[in-house]
């Protein structure tokens, strides 16, 4: 395991809003100063799903690698093969990078692309949920995304994958939320490379569209939500749409790219309200919508984070030590879309529960 002490001090400086860097402060290609610094520099990390387990903070992230694949709309350049888990005792403290926790070669049903994972804990077992392409071949010669589960007795792994993906799962970006009554729900899905647009009435079309449905005046494709079985390895019911509506209760339309769901769902609960948060993909926002129950509908409220450096934006939100924190990623270290680095910054709530939009760059 490797410690990232240098970055710890950098992250602390960023969190404290200190001017520690002076003239040497890192800037993006447009000359902007970053709001926060990467949590680790030894490996590339993205899609951070943070959790507090046993008083420590664990970040279940994608482990980006350079496979030399050019950028395309399917996301082929995101060719990740394994997961490594980050751990810290406190925000701003040293970050430990765990060894490989799960490798695609040890997942019997998966072929490639170990994308954004999440984790959960129940009754002494840690669960890692992860998307990957199966071994079928679509019109591009690529598998269909499914969602797998692997288990361990340790939050750092190693994890053992189930031999099959979760029955009834499809698409990608799983995020498992456990409500205050102990019931767990999985939010998942993504359009374009995430393939949601290929499902009609639950049936997958391997020759379906690679991007939008081009139905701008109709309700946008929704992310998905489903209650987990008590074994945390199955779905307990048919998958439902997590519908996002506007202030009049009308579903957000497909052409509304600043507000519609694209990928990267994350749910949290605060003051009895359910915050459904997600990425808008091609417009690069992290948004939030609020509902009265875990299934929604969720009323669109606004942007959480303005576009970061890089194409993707993907996040998680946790409460720690009386404050709320946004884990996100950009491409500060590499300048390349597919080689990202995880960061963290404080998330503030207004007295009415709204979230003032965060700028990933300093003023
Ligand atoms: O990291 C690969 C994919 O890019 C994720 O699954 C998406 O959420 C986007 O971040």
mmCIF file of C-alpha atoms and ligand atoms in Angstrom, residues 47 62 78 80 115-116 172-173 263-264 312 314 340, ligand 1:
data_model
loop_
_atom_site.group_PDB
_atom_site.id
_atom_site.type_symbol
_atom_site.label_atom_id
_atom_site.label_comp_id
_atom_site.label_asym_id
_atom_site.label_seq_id
_atom_site.Cartn_x
_atom_site.Cartn_y
_atom_site.Cartn_z
ATOM 1 C CA UNK A 47 -15.829 7.975 -10.353
ATOM 2 C CA UNK A 62 -12.456 3.547 -11.103
ATOM 3 C CA UNK A 78 -12.038 4.065 -20.558
ATOM 4 C CA UNK A 80 -10.095 -0.033 -16.919
ATOM 5 C CA UNK A 115 -16.330 1.231 -14.852
ATOM 6 C CA UNK A 116 -17.696 3.260 -11.940
ATOM 7 C CA UNK A 172 -23.778 0.802 -15.624
ATOM 8 C CA UNK A 173 -22.870 3.178 -12.788
ATOM 9 C CA UNK A 263 -25.076 8.854 -15.924
ATOM 10 C CA UNK A 264 -23.422 8.772 -12.481
ATOM 11 C CA UNK A 312 -16.669 13.142 -17.607
ATOM 12 C CA UNK A 314 -18.896 11.789 -11.587
ATOM 13 C CA UNK A 340 -8.542 11.214 -14.176
HETATM 14 O O1 LIG B 1 -15.326 5.900 -15.872
HETATM 15 C C1 LIG B 1 -16.071 5.362 -16.941
HETATM 16 C C2 LIG B 1 -17.379 6.055 -17.081
HETATM 17 O O2 LIG B 1 -17.146 7.453 -17.295
HETATM 18 C C3 LIG B 1 -18.242 6.032 -15.846
HETATM 19 O O3 LIG B 1 -18.902 4.830 -15.666
HETATM 20 C C4 LIG B 1 -19.091 7.204 -16.108
HETATM 21 O O4 LIG B 1 -19.854 7.621 -15.032
HETATM 22 C C5 LIG B 1 -18.084 8.207 -16.555
HETATM 23 O O5 LIG B 1 -17.425 8.790 -15.467
#
